[in-house]
Amino acid sequence: MSNPLDLEKKIRKIRDHVNEYPDFPKPGVLFRDVFSVFQNAELVAMLREVLIAFATQIQPPVECVVGIDARGFLLAPFIALELEVPFVPVRKKGKLPGKVASVSYALEYGEANMEIQESSIKEGQRVLIVDDLLATGGSLGAACTLVKKLGGVVEACLVLMELSELKGRLNVPTNVISIIKY
Ligand SMILES: O=P(O)(O)OC[C@H]1O[C@H](OP(=O)(O)OP(=O)(O)O)[C@H](O)[C@@H]1O
Ligand SMILES: Nc1ncnc2[nH]cnc12
């Protein structure tokens, strides 16, 4: 595993390769596109290494990694594979088969729903929730609610990017670790 200096260099490189799109998907939003990092296999390897370095610091170790629809699905499996624990998806309403638990959450304008499969988390299981980006905290907050509904214990949330000025971490009832802060 990298020493902290190497890790910082890798984080800077990843940051340099997150493309920014002004006024997407609506005026006033500067969209930060994690997919641009995935254009380059060397950067993907760095991203995986950085995510694992942060996730393995979490104590006690987590027993399950939850990824949030859709871009959390790019990141969470790297961590689950390394820790040799299950990966569990939280998805937008109507996408998951079988019995699901649901929660509604606030968007910038209006409301949305997220779901998790009921049997996916065991009572008392220690969970890490992963997403690409923290903005208002609505998505991470909703994922925390779902994990708790199933009896899981959210040890931490981990995001690659945090839009600090939106103060989204105030809407997340657990420790939030962010790798790149804007
Ligand atoms: O902190 P919040 O205000 O909840 O915003 C963060 C969420 O917004 C984006 O996903 P989005 O909801 O755009 O869905 P997508 O991944 O399907 O594009 C991003 O990938 C996070 O999941
Ligand atoms: N600025 C942003 N860039 C990418 N995804 C987002 N989700 C919410 N705000 C976002």
PDB file of C-alpha atoms and ligand atoms in Angstrom:
ATOM      1  CA  MET A   1       0.000   0.000   0.000  1.00  0.00           C
ATOM      2  CA  SER A   2       1.197   3.583  -0.763  1.00  0.00           C
ATOM      3  CA  ASN A   3       2.775   5.866   1.818  1.00  0.00           C
ATOM      4  CA  PRO A   4       0.709   9.003   2.617  1.00  0.00           C
ATOM      5  CA  LEU A   5       2.702  11.184   0.174  1.00  0.00           C
ATOM      6  CA  ASP A   6       2.115   8.799  -2.706  1.00  0.00           C
ATOM      7  CA  LEU A   7      -1.521   8.686  -1.760  1.00  0.00           C
ATOM      8  CA  GLU A   8      -1.797  12.495  -1.844  1.00  0.00           C
ATOM      9  CA  LYS A   9      -0.213  12.553  -5.308  1.00  0.00           C
ATOM     10  CA  LYS A  10      -2.679   9.971  -6.542  1.00  0.00           C
ATOM     11  CA  ILE A  11      -5.614  11.888  -5.080  1.00  0.00           C
ATOM     12  CA  ARG A  12      -4.397  15.063  -6.827  1.00  0.00           C
ATOM     13  CA  LYS A  13      -4.110  13.179 -10.123  1.00  0.00           C
ATOM     14  CA  ILE A  14      -7.619  11.803  -9.776  1.00  0.00           C
ATOM     15  CA  ARG A  15      -8.918  15.290  -8.931  1.00  0.00           C
ATOM     16  CA  ASP A  16      -7.217  16.689 -12.047  1.00  0.00           C
ATOM     17  CA  HIS A  17      -9.099  14.178 -14.181  1.00  0.00           C
ATOM     18  CA  VAL A  18     -12.610  14.804 -12.885  1.00  0.00           C
ATOM     19  CA  ASN A  19     -14.153  16.777 -15.748  1.00  0.00           C
ATOM     20  CA  GLU A  20     -16.356  19.742 -14.863  1.00  0.00           C
ATOM     21  CA  TYR A  21     -19.463  20.748 -16.792  1.00  0.00           C
ATOM     22  CA  PRO A  22     -21.025  24.137 -15.991  1.00  0.00           C
ATOM     23  CA  ASP A  23     -24.818  24.362 -16.019  1.00  0.00           C
ATOM     24  CA  PHE A  24     -25.463  20.599 -16.111  1.00  0.00           C
ATOM     25  CA  PRO A  25     -28.049  19.166 -15.565  1.00  0.00           C
ATOM     26  CA  LYS A  26     -29.485  22.608 -14.922  1.00  0.00           C
ATOM     27  CA  PRO A  27     -28.315  26.221 -14.835  1.00  0.00           C
ATOM     28  CA  GLY A  28     -26.092  27.084 -11.890  1.00  0.00           C
ATOM     29  CA  VAL A  29     -24.824  23.522 -11.260  1.00  0.00           C
ATOM     30  CA  LEU A  30     -21.159  22.706 -11.885  1.00  0.00           C
ATOM     31  CA  PHE A  31     -21.341  18.986 -12.607  1.00  0.00           C
ATOM     32  CA  ARG A  32     -18.300  16.927 -11.537  1.00  0.00           C
ATOM     33  CA  ASP A  33     -18.108  13.833 -13.704  1.00  0.00           C
ATOM     34  CA  VAL A  34     -16.425  10.820 -12.074  1.00  0.00           C
ATOM     35  CA  PHE A  35     -16.822   8.854 -15.326  1.00  0.00           C
ATOM     36  CA  SER A  36     -13.971  10.851 -16.879  1.00  0.00           C
ATOM     37  CA  VAL A  37     -11.570   9.140 -14.444  1.00  0.00           C
ATOM     38  CA  PHE A  38     -12.661   5.787 -15.861  1.00  0.00           C
ATOM     39  CA  GLN A  39     -11.319   6.734 -19.305  1.00  0.00           C
ATOM     40  CA  ASN A  40      -7.836   5.849 -18.103  1.00  0.00           C
ATOM     41  CA  ALA A  41      -6.997   2.420 -16.630  1.00  0.00           C
ATOM     42  CA  GLU A  42      -4.024   3.774 -14.683  1.00  0.00           C
ATOM     43  CA  LEU A  43      -6.285   6.293 -12.970  1.00  0.00           C
ATOM     44  CA  VAL A  44      -8.834   3.590 -12.200  1.00  0.00           C
ATOM     45  CA  ALA A  45      -6.097   1.583 -10.476  1.00  0.00           C
ATOM     46  CA  MET A  46      -5.146   4.694  -8.462  1.00  0.00           C
ATOM     47  CA  LEU A  47      -8.763   5.319  -7.569  1.00  0.00           C
ATOM     48  CA  ARG A  48      -9.152   1.749  -6.362  1.00  0.00           C
ATOM     49  CA  GLU A  49      -5.995   2.030  -4.261  1.00  0.00           C
ATOM     50  CA  VAL A  50      -7.079   5.338  -2.706  1.00  0.00           C
ATOM     51  CA  LEU A  51     -10.562   4.051  -1.873  1.00  0.00           C
ATOM     52  CA  ILE A  52      -9.138   0.938  -0.258  1.00  0.00           C
ATOM     53  CA  ALA A  53      -6.614   2.990   1.753  1.00  0.00           C
ATOM     54  CA  PHE A  54      -9.449   5.062   3.247  1.00  0.00           C
ATOM     55  CA  ALA A  55     -11.870   2.160   3.760  1.00  0.00           C
ATOM     56  CA  THR A  56      -9.355  -0.026   5.550  1.00  0.00           C
ATOM     57  CA  GLN A  57      -8.781   2.735   8.153  1.00  0.00           C
ATOM     58  CA  ILE A  58     -12.347   2.334   9.386  1.00  0.00           C
ATOM     59  CA  GLN A  59     -12.468   0.561  12.738  1.00  0.00           C
ATOM     60  CA  PRO A  60     -14.016  -1.769  13.620  1.00  0.00           C
ATOM     61  CA  PRO A  61     -13.836  -3.226  10.110  1.00  0.00           C
ATOM     62  CA  VAL A  62     -17.088  -3.169   8.156  1.00  0.00           C
ATOM     63  CA  GLU A  63     -18.931  -6.349   7.249  1.00  0.00           C
ATOM     64  CA  CYS A  64     -20.837  -5.055   4.231  1.00  0.00           C
ATOM     65  CA  VAL A  65     -20.420  -2.278   1.641  1.00  0.00           C
ATOM     66  CA  VAL A  66     -23.498  -0.472   0.309  1.00  0.00           C
ATOM     67  CA  GLY A  67     -23.264   1.455  -2.981  1.00  0.00           C
ATOM     68  CA  ILE A  68     -25.751   4.126  -4.053  1.00  0.00           C
ATOM     69  CA  ASP A  69     -27.423   4.106  -7.497  1.00  0.00           C
ATOM     70  CA  ALA A  70     -25.816   4.882  -9.891  1.00  0.00           C
ATOM     71  CA  ARG A  71     -22.258   6.135  -9.530  1.00  0.00           C
ATOM     72  CA  GLY A  72     -21.735   4.549  -6.109  1.00  0.00           C
ATOM     73  CA  PHE A  73     -21.873   1.247  -8.025  1.00  0.00           C
ATOM     74  CA  LEU A  74     -18.589   2.155  -9.733  1.00  0.00           C
ATOM     75  CA  LEU A  75     -16.719   2.503  -6.448  1.00  0.00           C
ATOM     76  CA  ALA A  76     -18.243   0.305  -3.738  1.00  0.00           C
ATOM     77  CA  PRO A  77     -17.393  -3.080  -5.348  1.00  0.00           C
ATOM     78  CA  PHE A  78     -13.638  -2.266  -5.313  1.00  0.00           C
ATOM     79  CA  ILE A  79     -13.851  -1.953  -1.528  1.00  0.00           C
ATOM     80  CA  ALA A  80     -16.137  -4.936  -0.968  1.00  0.00           C
ATOM     81  CA  LEU A  81     -13.828  -7.137  -3.026  1.00  0.00           C
ATOM     82  CA  GLU A  82     -10.743  -6.041  -1.084  1.00  0.00           C
ATOM     83  CA  LEU A  83     -12.433  -6.505   2.314  1.00  0.00           C
ATOM     84  CA  GLU A  84     -13.996  -9.800   1.159  1.00  0.00           C
ATOM     85  CA  VAL A  85     -17.461  -8.682   2.266  1.00  0.00           C
ATOM     86  CA  PRO A  86     -20.795  -8.429   0.410  1.00  0.00           C
ATOM     87  CA  PHE A  87     -21.687  -5.517  -1.864  1.00  0.00           C
ATOM     88  CA  VAL A  88     -25.299  -4.343  -1.516  1.00  0.00           C
ATOM     89  CA  PRO A  89     -27.070  -1.865  -3.851  1.00  0.00           C
ATOM     90  CA  VAL A  90     -29.385   0.942  -2.784  1.00  0.00           C
ATOM     91  CA  ARG A  91     -31.442   1.837  -5.862  1.00  0.00           C
ATOM     92  CA  LYS A  92     -33.947   4.370  -7.011  1.00  0.00           C
ATOM     93  CA  LYS A  93     -37.561   3.236  -6.677  1.00  0.00           C
ATOM     94  CA  GLY A  94     -38.825   0.328  -8.766  1.00  0.00           C
ATOM     95  CA  LYS A  95     -35.461  -1.098  -9.846  1.00  0.00           C
ATOM     96  CA  LEU A  96     -34.896  -3.847  -7.264  1.00  0.00           C
ATOM     97  CA  PRO A  97     -36.836  -7.170  -7.362  1.00  0.00           C
ATOM     98  CA  GLY A  98     -38.257  -9.004  -4.347  1.00  0.00           C
ATOM     99  CA  LYS A  99     -39.238  -7.513  -1.006  1.00  0.00           C
ATOM    100  CA  VAL A 100     -37.776  -4.049  -0.492  1.00  0.00           C
ATOM    101  CA  ALA A 101     -37.656  -1.367   2.192  1.00  0.00           C
ATOM    102  CA  SER A 102     -38.282   2.178   0.897  1.00  0.00           C
ATOM    103  CA  VAL A 103     -37.582   5.704   1.991  1.00  0.00           C
ATOM    104  CA  SER A 104     -38.451   9.055   0.460  1.00  0.00           C
ATOM    105  CA  TYR A 105     -35.888  11.836   0.516  1.00  0.00           C
ATOM    106  CA  ALA A 106     -35.673  15.489  -0.432  1.00  0.00           C
ATOM    107  CA  LEU A 107     -34.138  16.598  -3.710  1.00  0.00           C
ATOM    108  CA  GLU A 108     -33.229  20.180  -4.448  1.00  0.00           C
ATOM    109  CA  TYR A 109     -36.733  20.473  -5.902  1.00  0.00           C
ATOM    110  CA  GLY A 110     -39.289  17.860  -4.851  1.00  0.00           C
ATOM    111  CA  GLU A 111     -38.851  14.324  -3.579  1.00  0.00           C
ATOM    112  CA  ALA A 112     -37.535  10.907  -4.648  1.00  0.00           C
ATOM    113  CA  ASN A 113     -37.521   7.360  -3.267  1.00  0.00           C
ATOM    114  CA  MET A 114     -34.735   4.859  -2.698  1.00  0.00           C
ATOM    115  CA  GLU A 115     -34.980   1.159  -1.951  1.00  0.00           C
ATOM    116  CA  ILE A 116     -32.944  -1.743  -0.576  1.00  0.00           C
ATOM    117  CA  GLN A 117     -33.677  -5.471  -0.710  1.00  0.00           C
ATOM    118  CA  GLU A 118     -34.960  -6.595   2.685  1.00  0.00           C
ATOM    119  CA  SER A 119     -32.746  -9.656   3.001  1.00  0.00           C
ATOM    120  CA  SER A 120     -29.541  -7.881   1.962  1.00  0.00           C
ATOM    121  CA  ILE A 121     -28.351  -6.799   5.425  1.00  0.00           C
ATOM    122  CA  LYS A 122     -28.306  -8.807   8.641  1.00  0.00           C
ATOM    123  CA  GLU A 123     -29.295  -7.504  12.072  1.00  0.00           C
ATOM    124  CA  GLY A 124     -26.308  -5.775  13.694  1.00  0.00           C
ATOM    125  CA  GLN A 125     -24.113  -5.915  10.554  1.00  0.00           C
ATOM    126  CA  ARG A 126     -21.540  -3.097  10.367  1.00  0.00           C
ATOM    127  CA  VAL A 127     -21.994  -1.232   7.080  1.00  0.00           C
ATOM    128  CA  LEU A 128     -20.011   1.242   4.980  1.00  0.00           C
ATOM    129  CA  ILE A 129     -22.056   3.352   2.522  1.00  0.00           C
ATOM    130  CA  VAL A 130     -20.231   4.551  -0.614  1.00  0.00           C
ATOM    131  CA  ASP A 131     -21.071   7.138  -3.267  1.00  0.00           C
ATOM    132  CA  ASP A 132     -19.155   9.282  -5.740  1.00  0.00           C
ATOM    133  CA  LEU A 133     -20.259  12.665  -4.427  1.00  0.00           C
ATOM    134  CA  LEU A 134     -21.862  14.375  -1.432  1.00  0.00           C
ATOM    135  CA  ALA A 135     -23.959  17.434  -2.328  1.00  0.00           C
ATOM    136  CA  THR A 136     -27.021  18.105  -0.125  1.00  0.00           C
ATOM    137  CA  GLY A 137     -26.651  14.794   1.714  1.00  0.00           C
ATOM    138  CA  GLY A 138     -30.149  13.645   0.733  1.00  0.00           C
ATOM    139  CA  SER A 139     -28.913  10.440  -0.929  1.00  0.00           C
ATOM    140  CA  LEU A 140     -26.512   9.382   1.828  1.00  0.00           C
ATOM    141  CA  GLY A 141     -29.062  10.301   4.500  1.00  0.00           C
ATOM    142  CA  ALA A 142     -31.689   8.129   2.775  1.00  0.00           C
ATOM    143  CA  ALA A 143     -29.245   5.217   2.435  1.00  0.00           C
ATOM    144  CA  CYS A 144     -28.459   5.465   6.181  1.00  0.00           C
ATOM    145  CA  THR A 145     -32.192   5.302   6.957  1.00  0.00           C
ATOM    146  CA  LEU A 146     -32.602   2.180   4.789  1.00  0.00           C
ATOM    147  CA  VAL A 147     -29.652   0.349   6.359  1.00  0.00           C
ATOM    148  CA  LYS A 148     -31.002   1.127   9.832  1.00  0.00           C
ATOM    149  CA  LYS A 149     -34.497  -0.049   8.819  1.00  0.00           C
ATOM    150  CA  LEU A 150     -32.988  -3.481   8.155  1.00  0.00           C
ATOM    151  CA  GLY A 151     -31.165  -3.504  11.499  1.00  0.00           C
ATOM    152  CA  GLY A 152     -27.714  -2.654  10.118  1.00  0.00           C
ATOM    153  CA  VAL A 153     -25.276  -0.307  11.837  1.00  0.00           C
ATOM    154  CA  VAL A 154     -23.774   2.412   9.622  1.00  0.00           C
ATOM    155  CA  GLU A 155     -20.112   2.685  10.633  1.00  0.00           C
ATOM    156  CA  ALA A 156     -19.327   5.420   8.111  1.00  0.00           C
ATOM    157  CA  CYS A 157     -20.082   6.898   4.705  1.00  0.00           C
ATOM    158  CA  LEU A 158     -17.270   7.300   2.172  1.00  0.00           C
ATOM    159  CA  VAL A 159     -17.442   9.605  -0.862  1.00  0.00           C
ATOM    160  CA  LEU A 160     -14.836  10.473  -3.441  1.00  0.00           C
ATOM    161  CA  MET A 161     -15.983  14.128  -3.665  1.00  0.00           C
ATOM    162  CA  GLU A 162     -17.677  16.521  -1.236  1.00  0.00           C
ATOM    163  CA  LEU A 163     -19.197  19.888  -2.192  1.00  0.00           C
ATOM    164  CA  SER A 164     -18.323  21.416   1.185  1.00  0.00           C
ATOM    165  CA  GLU A 165     -20.243  24.662   0.894  1.00  0.00           C
ATOM    166  CA  LEU A 166     -23.552  22.782   0.646  1.00  0.00           C
ATOM    167  CA  LYS A 167     -22.910  21.381   4.159  1.00  0.00           C
ATOM    168  CA  GLY A 168     -24.518  18.076   3.133  1.00  0.00           C
ATOM    169  CA  ARG A 169     -22.736  16.162   5.883  1.00  0.00           C
ATOM    170  CA  LEU A 170     -25.120  17.837   8.362  1.00  0.00           C
ATOM    171  CA  ASN A 171     -27.895  15.737   6.784  1.00  0.00           C
ATOM    172  CA  VAL A 172     -26.012  12.469   7.262  1.00  0.00           C
ATOM    173  CA  PRO A 173     -26.362  10.976  10.755  1.00  0.00           C
ATOM    174  CA  THR A 174     -22.940   9.331  10.819  1.00  0.00           C
ATOM    175  CA  ASN A 175     -19.242   9.883  10.187  1.00  0.00           C
ATOM    176  CA  VAL A 176     -18.664  11.039   6.584  1.00  0.00           C
ATOM    177  CA  ILE A 177     -15.213  10.539   5.054  1.00  0.00           C
ATOM    178  CA  SER A 178     -14.539  12.500   1.871  1.00  0.00           C
ATOM    179  CA  ILE A 179     -11.391  12.147  -0.211  1.00  0.00           C
ATOM    180  CA  ILE A 180     -11.607  15.293  -2.371  1.00  0.00           C
ATOM    181  CA  LYS A 181     -13.170  18.468  -0.977  1.00  0.00           C
ATOM    182  CA  TYR A 182     -14.381  21.352  -3.153  1.00  0.00           C
TER     183      TYR A 182
HETATM  184  O1  LIG B   1     -26.004  14.699  -1.755  1.00  0.00           O
HETATM  185  P1  LIG B   1     -27.112  14.705  -2.765  1.00  0.00           P
HETATM  186  O2  LIG B   1     -27.731  16.061  -2.938  1.00  0.00           O
HETATM  187  O3  LIG B   1     -28.122  13.626  -2.533  1.00  0.00           O
HETATM  188  O4  LIG B   1     -26.425  14.463  -4.196  1.00  0.00           O
HETATM  189  C1  LIG B   1     -25.514  13.434  -4.411  1.00  0.00           C
HETATM  190  C2  LIG B   1     -26.060  12.406  -5.348  1.00  0.00           C
HETATM  191  O5  LIG B   1     -26.348  13.038  -6.604  1.00  0.00           O
HETATM  192  C3  LIG B   1     -25.759  12.267  -7.648  1.00  0.00           C
HETATM  193  O6  LIG B   1     -26.609  11.245  -8.083  1.00  0.00           O
HETATM  194  P2  LIG B   1     -27.987  11.562  -8.808  1.00  0.00           P
HETATM  195  O7  LIG B   1     -29.075  11.680  -7.756  1.00  0.00           O
HETATM  196  O8  LIG B   1     -27.786  12.713  -9.726  1.00  0.00           O
HETATM  197  O9  LIG B   1     -28.310  10.238  -9.569  1.00  0.00           O
HETATM  198  P3  LIG B   1     -27.520   9.421 -10.722  1.00  0.00           P
HETATM  199  O10 LIG B   1     -26.329   8.770 -10.057  1.00  0.00           O
HETATM  200  O11 LIG B   1     -28.538   8.425 -11.148  1.00  0.00           O
HETATM  201  O12 LIG B   1     -27.111  10.389 -11.788  1.00  0.00           O
HETATM  202  C4  LIG B   1     -24.521  11.689  -6.999  1.00  0.00           C
HETATM  203  O13 LIG B   1     -24.041  10.558  -7.716  1.00  0.00           O
HETATM  204  C5  LIG B   1     -25.010  11.334  -5.613  1.00  0.00           C
HETATM  205  O14 LIG B   1     -25.603  10.055  -5.561  1.00  0.00           O
HETATM  206  N1  LIG B   2     -22.271  19.052  -8.807  1.00  0.00           N
HETATM  207  C1  LIG B   2     -22.535  17.756  -8.943  1.00  0.00           C
HETATM  208  N2  LIG B   2     -21.774  16.988  -9.747  1.00  0.00           N
HETATM  209  C2  LIG B   2     -22.038  15.667  -9.885  1.00  0.00           C
HETATM  210  N3  LIG B   2     -23.055  15.041  -9.267  1.00  0.00           N
HETATM  211  C3  LIG B   2     -23.834  15.771  -8.460  1.00  0.00           C
HETATM  212  N4  LIG B   2     -24.904  15.437  -7.695  1.00  0.00           N
HETATM  213  C4  LIG B   2     -25.338  16.541  -7.069  1.00  0.00           C
HETATM  214  N5  LIG B   2     -24.577  17.597  -7.388  1.00  0.00           N
HETATM  215  C5  LIG B   2     -23.624  17.150  -8.263  1.00  0.00           C
END
